């Protein structure tokens, strides 16, 4: 049985502004998180634009 690599992720839910969101995503990538997820809930940032911004400013993490 082949073992799959262990992955760890972070769920981001809020940011003060665009710059703060980008910094949170870059920090998550730099400390080694494999996935960045966005919480979909009323009163939080819309998930699709937030994920698109994360994709623009990171290279390795998967997004969800």
PDB file of N, CA and C in Angstrom:
ATOM      1  N   UNK A   1       0.848  -1.179   0.000  1.00  0.00           N
ATOM      2  CA  UNK A   1       0.000   0.000   0.000  1.00  0.00           C
ATOM      3  C   UNK A   1       0.893   1.241   0.000  1.00  0.00           C
ATOM      4  N   UNK A   2       0.709   2.103  -0.983  1.00  0.00           N
ATOM      5  CA  UNK A   2       1.488   3.341  -1.067  1.00  0.00           C
ATOM      6  C   UNK A   2       0.862   4.396  -0.164  1.00  0.00           C
ATOM      7  N   UNK A   3       1.694   5.040   0.614  1.00  0.00           N
ATOM      8  CA  UNK A   3       1.207   6.096   1.499  1.00  0.00           C
ATOM      9  C   UNK A   3       1.142   7.412   0.739  1.00  0.00           C
ATOM     10  N   UNK A   4       0.066   8.144   0.939  1.00  0.00           N
ATOM     11  CA  UNK A   4      -0.074   9.468   0.346  1.00  0.00           C
ATOM     12  C   UNK A   4       0.593  10.479   1.261  1.00  0.00           C
ATOM     13  N   UNK A   5       1.141  11.559   0.693  1.00  0.00           N
ATOM     14  CA  UNK A   5       1.776  12.567   1.542  1.00  0.00           C
ATOM     15  C   UNK A   5       0.745  13.245   2.445  1.00  0.00           C
ATOM     16  N   UNK A   6       1.168  13.544   3.654  1.00  0.00           N
ATOM     17  CA  UNK A   6       0.323  14.241   4.615  1.00  0.00           C
ATOM     18  C   UNK A   6       0.301  15.718   4.239  1.00  0.00           C
ATOM     19  N   UNK A   7      -0.885  16.287   4.143  1.00  0.00           N
ATOM     20  CA  UNK A   7      -1.020  17.702   3.804  1.00  0.00           C
ATOM     21  C   UNK A   7      -1.760  18.416   4.913  1.00  0.00           C
ATOM     22  N   UNK A   8      -1.431  19.675   5.090  1.00  0.00           N
ATOM     23  CA  UNK A   8      -2.091  20.476   6.112  1.00  0.00           C
ATOM     24  C   UNK A   8      -2.510  21.804   5.497  1.00  0.00           C
ATOM     25  N   UNK A   9      -3.665  22.291   5.905  1.00  0.00           N
ATOM     26  CA  UNK A   9      -4.189  23.513   5.317  1.00  0.00           C
ATOM     27  C   UNK A   9      -4.635  24.510   6.357  1.00  0.00           C
ATOM     28  N   UNK A  10      -4.999  25.672   5.861  1.00  0.00           N
ATOM     29  CA  UNK A  10      -5.490  26.750   6.704  1.00  0.00           C
ATOM     30  C   UNK A  10      -6.773  27.288   6.075  1.00  0.00           C
ATOM     31  N   UNK A  11      -7.722  27.659   6.923  1.00  0.00           N
ATOM     32  CA  UNK A  11      -8.967  28.283   6.464  1.00  0.00           C
ATOM     33  C   UNK A  11      -8.921  29.753   6.865  1.00  0.00           C
ATOM     34  N   UNK A  12      -8.860  30.613   5.886  1.00  0.00           N
ATOM     35  CA  UNK A  12      -8.833  32.060   6.150  1.00  0.00           C
ATOM     36  C   UNK A  12     -10.249  32.599   6.058  1.00  0.00           C
ATOM     37  N   UNK A  13     -10.568  33.555   6.927  1.00  0.00           N
ATOM     38  CA  UNK A  13     -11.957  34.022   6.932  1.00  0.00           C
ATOM     39  C   UNK A  13     -12.126  35.529   6.884  1.00  0.00           C
ATOM     40  N   UNK A  14     -11.101  36.294   7.161  1.00  0.00           N
ATOM     41  CA  UNK A  14     -11.289  37.745   7.161  1.00  0.00           C
ATOM     42  C   UNK A  14      -9.958  38.449   6.959  1.00  0.00           C
ATOM     43  N   UNK A  15     -10.058  39.658   6.433  1.00  0.00           N
ATOM     44  CA  UNK A  15      -8.881  40.501   6.249  1.00  0.00           C
ATOM     45  C   UNK A  15      -9.324  41.955   6.329  1.00  0.00           C
ATOM     46  N   UNK A  16      -8.427  42.789   6.763  1.00  0.00           N
ATOM     47  CA  UNK A  16      -8.744  44.212   6.889  1.00  0.00           C
ATOM     48  C   UNK A  16      -8.935  44.851   5.518  1.00  0.00           C
ATOM     49  N   UNK A  17      -8.146  44.425   4.541  1.00  0.00           N
ATOM     50  CA  UNK A  17      -8.225  44.969   3.191  1.00  0.00           C
ATOM     51  C   UNK A  17      -7.519  44.028   2.227  1.00  0.00           C
ATOM     52  N   UNK A  18      -7.435  44.429   0.973  1.00  0.00           N
ATOM     53  CA  UNK A  18      -6.823  43.598  -0.071  1.00  0.00           C
ATOM     54  C   UNK A  18      -5.379  43.253   0.261  1.00  0.00           C
ATOM     55  N   UNK A  19      -4.622  44.232   0.677  1.00  0.00           N
ATOM     56  CA  UNK A  19      -3.207  44.022   1.013  1.00  0.00           C
ATOM     57  C   UNK A  19      -3.057  43.020   2.148  1.00  0.00           C
ATOM     58  N   UNK A  20      -3.905  43.131   3.157  1.00  0.00           N
ATOM     59  CA  UNK A  20      -3.871  42.198   4.287  1.00  0.00           C
ATOM     60  C   UNK A  20      -4.180  40.776   3.825  1.00  0.00           C
ATOM     61  N   UNK A  21      -5.154  40.621   2.927  1.00  0.00           N
ATOM     62  CA  UNK A  21      -5.509  39.293   2.411  1.00  0.00           C
ATOM     63  C   UNK A  21      -4.326  38.673   1.668  1.00  0.00           C
ATOM     64  N   UNK A  22      -3.695  39.463   0.810  1.00  0.00           N
ATOM     65  CA  UNK A  22      -2.529  38.978   0.062  1.00  0.00           C
ATOM     66  C   UNK A  22      -1.425  38.555   1.028  1.00  0.00           C
ATOM     67  N   UNK A  23      -1.183  39.347   2.045  1.00  0.00           N
ATOM     68  CA  UNK A  23      -0.136  39.032   3.023  1.00  0.00           C
ATOM     69  C   UNK A  23      -0.469  37.738   3.775  1.00  0.00           C
ATOM     70  N   UNK A  24      -1.729  37.547   4.148  1.00  0.00           N
ATOM     71  CA  UNK A  24      -2.117  36.309   4.830  1.00  0.00           C
ATOM     72  C   UNK A  24      -1.880  35.094   3.937  1.00  0.00           C
ATOM     73  N   UNK A  25      -2.226  35.211   2.661  1.00  0.00           N
ATOM     74  CA  UNK A  25      -2.029  34.101   1.722  1.00  0.00           C
ATOM     75  C   UNK A  25      -0.549  33.808   1.515  1.00  0.00           C
ATOM     76  N   UNK A  26       0.249  34.846   1.358  1.00  0.00           N
ATOM     77  CA  UNK A  26       1.689  34.648   1.175  1.00  0.00           C
ATOM     78  C   UNK A  26       2.330  34.063   2.428  1.00  0.00           C
ATOM     79  N   UNK A  27       1.874  34.492   3.585  1.00  0.00           N
ATOM     80  CA  UNK A  27       2.392  33.949   4.843  1.00  0.00           C
ATOM     81  C   UNK A  27       2.034  32.475   4.960  1.00  0.00           C
ATOM     82  N   UNK A  28       0.784  32.130   4.637  1.00  0.00           N
ATOM     83  CA  UNK A  28       0.365  30.722   4.689  1.00  0.00           C
ATOM     84  C   UNK A  28       1.251  29.870   3.785  1.00  0.00           C
ATOM     85  N   UNK A  29       1.556  30.386   2.610  1.00  0.00           N
ATOM     86  CA  UNK A  29       2.423  29.645   1.691  1.00  0.00           C
ATOM     87  C   UNK A  29       3.840  29.548   2.248  1.00  0.00           C
ATOM     88  N   UNK A  30       4.365  30.630   2.773  1.00  0.00           N
ATOM     89  CA  UNK A  30       5.761  30.642   3.226  1.00  0.00           C
ATOM     90  C   UNK A  30       6.003  29.763   4.444  1.00  0.00           C
ATOM     91  N   UNK A  31       4.992  29.575   5.294  1.00  0.00           N
ATOM     92  CA  UNK A  31       5.184  28.710   6.464  1.00  0.00           C
ATOM     93  C   UNK A  31       4.900  27.245   6.144  1.00  0.00           C
ATOM     94  N   UNK A  32       4.441  26.964   4.916  1.00  0.00           N
ATOM     95  CA  UNK A  32       4.335  25.585   4.485  1.00  0.00           C
ATOM     96  C   UNK A  32       2.950  24.983   4.379  1.00  0.00           C
ATOM     97  N   UNK A  33       1.889  25.776   4.522  1.00  0.00           N
ATOM     98  CA  UNK A  33       0.557  25.202   4.356  1.00  0.00           C
ATOM     99  C   UNK A  33       0.391  24.714   2.932  1.00  0.00           C
ATOM    100  N   UNK A  34      -0.259  23.563   2.779  1.00  0.00           N
ATOM    101  CA  UNK A  34      -0.466  22.964   1.465  1.00  0.00           C
ATOM    102  C   UNK A  34      -1.753  23.428   0.799  1.00  0.00           C
ATOM    103  N   UNK A  35      -2.734  23.837   1.606  1.00  0.00           N
ATOM    104  CA  UNK A  35      -3.988  24.327   1.053  1.00  0.00           C
ATOM    105  C   UNK A  35      -4.410  25.607   1.762  1.00  0.00           C
ATOM    106  N   UNK A  36      -5.071  26.454   1.021  1.00  0.00           N
ATOM    107  CA  UNK A  36      -5.690  27.665   1.564  1.00  0.00           C
ATOM    108  C   UNK A  36      -7.170  27.568   1.219  1.00  0.00           C
ATOM    109  N   UNK A  37      -8.001  27.579   2.248  1.00  0.00           N
ATOM    110  CA  UNK A  37      -9.448  27.524   2.059  1.00  0.00           C
ATOM    111  C   UNK A  37     -10.061  28.825   2.549  1.00  0.00           C
ATOM    112  N   UNK A  38     -11.230  29.127   1.994  1.00  0.00           N
ATOM    113  CA  UNK A  38     -11.946  30.341   2.391  1.00  0.00           C
ATOM    114  C   UNK A  38     -13.302  29.934   2.949  1.00  0.00           C
ATOM    115  N   UNK A  39     -13.628  30.444   4.109  1.00  0.00           N
ATOM    116  CA  UNK A  39     -14.906  30.162   4.749  1.00  0.00           C
ATOM    117  C   UNK A  39     -16.008  30.884   3.986  1.00  0.00           C
ATOM    118  N   UNK A  40     -17.075  30.171   3.627  1.00  0.00           N
ATOM    119  CA  UNK A  40     -18.212  30.759   2.924  1.00  0.00           C
ATOM    120  C   UNK A  40     -19.333  30.971   3.932  1.00  0.00           C
ATOM    121  N   UNK A  41     -19.478  32.198   4.402  1.00  0.00           N
ATOM    122  CA  UNK A  41     -20.477  32.503   5.413  1.00  0.00           C
ATOM    123  C   UNK A  41     -20.873  33.962   5.291  1.00  0.00           C
ATOM    124  N   UNK A  42     -22.106  34.265   5.640  1.00  0.00           N
ATOM    125  CA  UNK A  42     -22.564  35.656   5.595  1.00  0.00           C
ATOM    126  C   UNK A  42     -21.680  36.546   6.460  1.00  0.00           C
ATOM    127  N   UNK A  43     -21.392  37.726   5.955  1.00  0.00           N
ATOM    128  CA  UNK A  43     -20.566  38.663   6.700  1.00  0.00           C
ATOM    129  C   UNK A  43     -19.076  38.464   6.483  1.00  0.00           C
ATOM    130  N   UNK A  44     -18.697  37.496   5.686  1.00  0.00           N
ATOM    131  CA  UNK A  44     -17.283  37.211   5.383  1.00  0.00           C
ATOM    132  C   UNK A  44     -17.023  37.577   3.927  1.00  0.00           C
ATOM    133  N   UNK A  45     -15.749  37.636   3.544  1.00  0.00           N
ATOM    134  CA  UNK A  45     -15.453  37.912   2.134  1.00  0.00           C
ATOM    135  C   UNK A  45     -16.047  36.836   1.218  1.00  0.00           C
ATOM    136  N   UNK A  46     -16.465  37.241   0.028  1.00  0.00           N
ATOM    137  CA  UNK A  46     -16.980  36.277  -0.949  1.00  0.00           C
ATOM    138  C   UNK A  46     -15.857  35.307  -1.304  1.00  0.00           C
ATOM    139  N   UNK A  47     -16.135  34.011  -1.296  1.00  0.00           N
ATOM    140  CA  UNK A  47     -15.058  33.041  -1.466  1.00  0.00           C
ATOM    141  C   UNK A  47     -14.378  33.055  -2.832  1.00  0.00           C
ATOM    142  N   UNK A  48     -15.118  33.203  -3.921  1.00  0.00           N
ATOM    143  CA  UNK A  48     -14.473  33.111  -5.232  1.00  0.00           C
ATOM    144  C   UNK A  48     -13.508  34.255  -5.511  1.00  0.00           C
ATOM    145  N   UNK A  49     -13.876  35.512  -5.271  1.00  0.00           N
ATOM    146  CA  UNK A  49     -12.890  36.579  -5.463  1.00  0.00           C
ATOM    147  C   UNK A  49     -11.687  36.435  -4.524  1.00  0.00           C
ATOM    148  N   UNK A  50     -11.931  35.984  -3.304  1.00  0.00           N
ATOM    149  CA  UNK A  50     -10.829  35.798  -2.353  1.00  0.00           C
ATOM    150  C   UNK A  50      -9.879  34.706  -2.836  1.00  0.00           C
ATOM    151  N   UNK A  51     -10.418  33.627  -3.376  1.00  0.00           N
ATOM    152  CA  UNK A  51      -9.577  32.546  -3.895  1.00  0.00           C
ATOM    153  C   UNK A  51      -8.836  32.971  -5.156  1.00  0.00           C
ATOM    154  N   UNK A  52      -9.479  33.777  -5.996  1.00  0.00           N
ATOM    155  CA  UNK A  52      -8.797  34.275  -7.197  1.00  0.00           C
ATOM    156  C   UNK A  52      -7.612  35.153  -6.801  1.00  0.00           C
ATOM    157  N   UNK A  53      -7.789  35.976  -5.792  1.00  0.00           N
ATOM    158  CA  UNK A  53      -6.698  36.819  -5.320  1.00  0.00           C
ATOM    159  C   UNK A  53      -5.578  35.970  -4.728  1.00  0.00           C
ATOM    160  N   UNK A  54      -5.947  34.924  -3.997  1.00  0.00           N
ATOM    161  CA  UNK A  54      -4.937  34.006  -3.453  1.00  0.00           C
ATOM    162  C   UNK A  54      -4.162  33.335  -4.582  1.00  0.00           C
ATOM    163  N   UNK A  55      -4.866  32.934  -5.633  1.00  0.00           N
ATOM    164  CA  UNK A  55      -4.209  32.273  -6.766  1.00  0.00           C
ATOM    165  C   UNK A  55      -3.247  33.213  -7.485  1.00  0.00           C
ATOM    166  N   UNK A  56      -3.589  34.481  -7.541  1.00  0.00           N
ATOM    167  CA  UNK A  56      -2.719  35.463  -8.201  1.00  0.00           C
ATOM    168  C   UNK A  56      -1.405  35.672  -7.465  1.00  0.00           C
ATOM    169  N   UNK A  57      -1.405  35.471  -6.150  1.00  0.00           N
ATOM    170  CA  UNK A  57      -0.259  35.872  -5.340  1.00  0.00           C
ATOM    171  C   UNK A  57       0.452  34.715  -4.646  1.00  0.00           C
ATOM    172  N   UNK A  58       0.060  33.472  -4.950  1.00  0.00           N
ATOM    173  CA  UNK A  58       0.770  32.309  -4.433  1.00  0.00           C
ATOM    174  C   UNK A  58       1.024  31.363  -5.602  1.00  0.00           C
ATOM    175  N   UNK A  59       1.919  30.388  -5.382  1.00  0.00           N
ATOM    176  CA  UNK A  59       2.212  29.463  -6.471  1.00  0.00           C
ATOM    177  C   UNK A  59       1.981  27.992  -6.096  1.00  0.00           C
ATOM    178  N   UNK A  60       2.211  27.627  -4.856  1.00  0.00           N
ATOM    179  CA  UNK A  60       2.199  26.231  -4.474  1.00  0.00           C
ATOM    180  C   UNK A  60       0.901  25.732  -3.838  1.00  0.00           C
ATOM    181  N   UNK A  61       0.284  26.465  -2.923  1.00  0.00           N
ATOM    182  CA  UNK A  61      -0.883  25.893  -2.228  1.00  0.00           C
ATOM    183  C   UNK A  61      -2.059  25.616  -3.162  1.00  0.00           C
ATOM    184  N   UNK A  62      -2.775  24.550  -2.833  1.00  0.00           N
ATOM    185  CA  UNK A  62      -4.041  24.289  -3.486  1.00  0.00           C
ATOM    186  C   UNK A  62      -5.080  25.197  -2.823  1.00  0.00           C
ATOM    187  N   UNK A  63      -6.151  25.484  -3.538  1.00  0.00           N
ATOM    188  CA  UNK A  63      -7.172  26.404  -3.016  1.00  0.00           C
ATOM    189  C   UNK A  63      -8.507  25.708  -2.924  1.00  0.00           C
ATOM    190  N   UNK A  64      -9.281  26.114  -1.924  1.00  0.00           N
ATOM    191  CA  UNK A  64     -10.605  25.517  -1.752  1.00  0.00           C
ATOM    192  C   UNK A  64     -11.577  26.434  -1.069  1.00  0.00           C
TER     193      UNK A  64
END
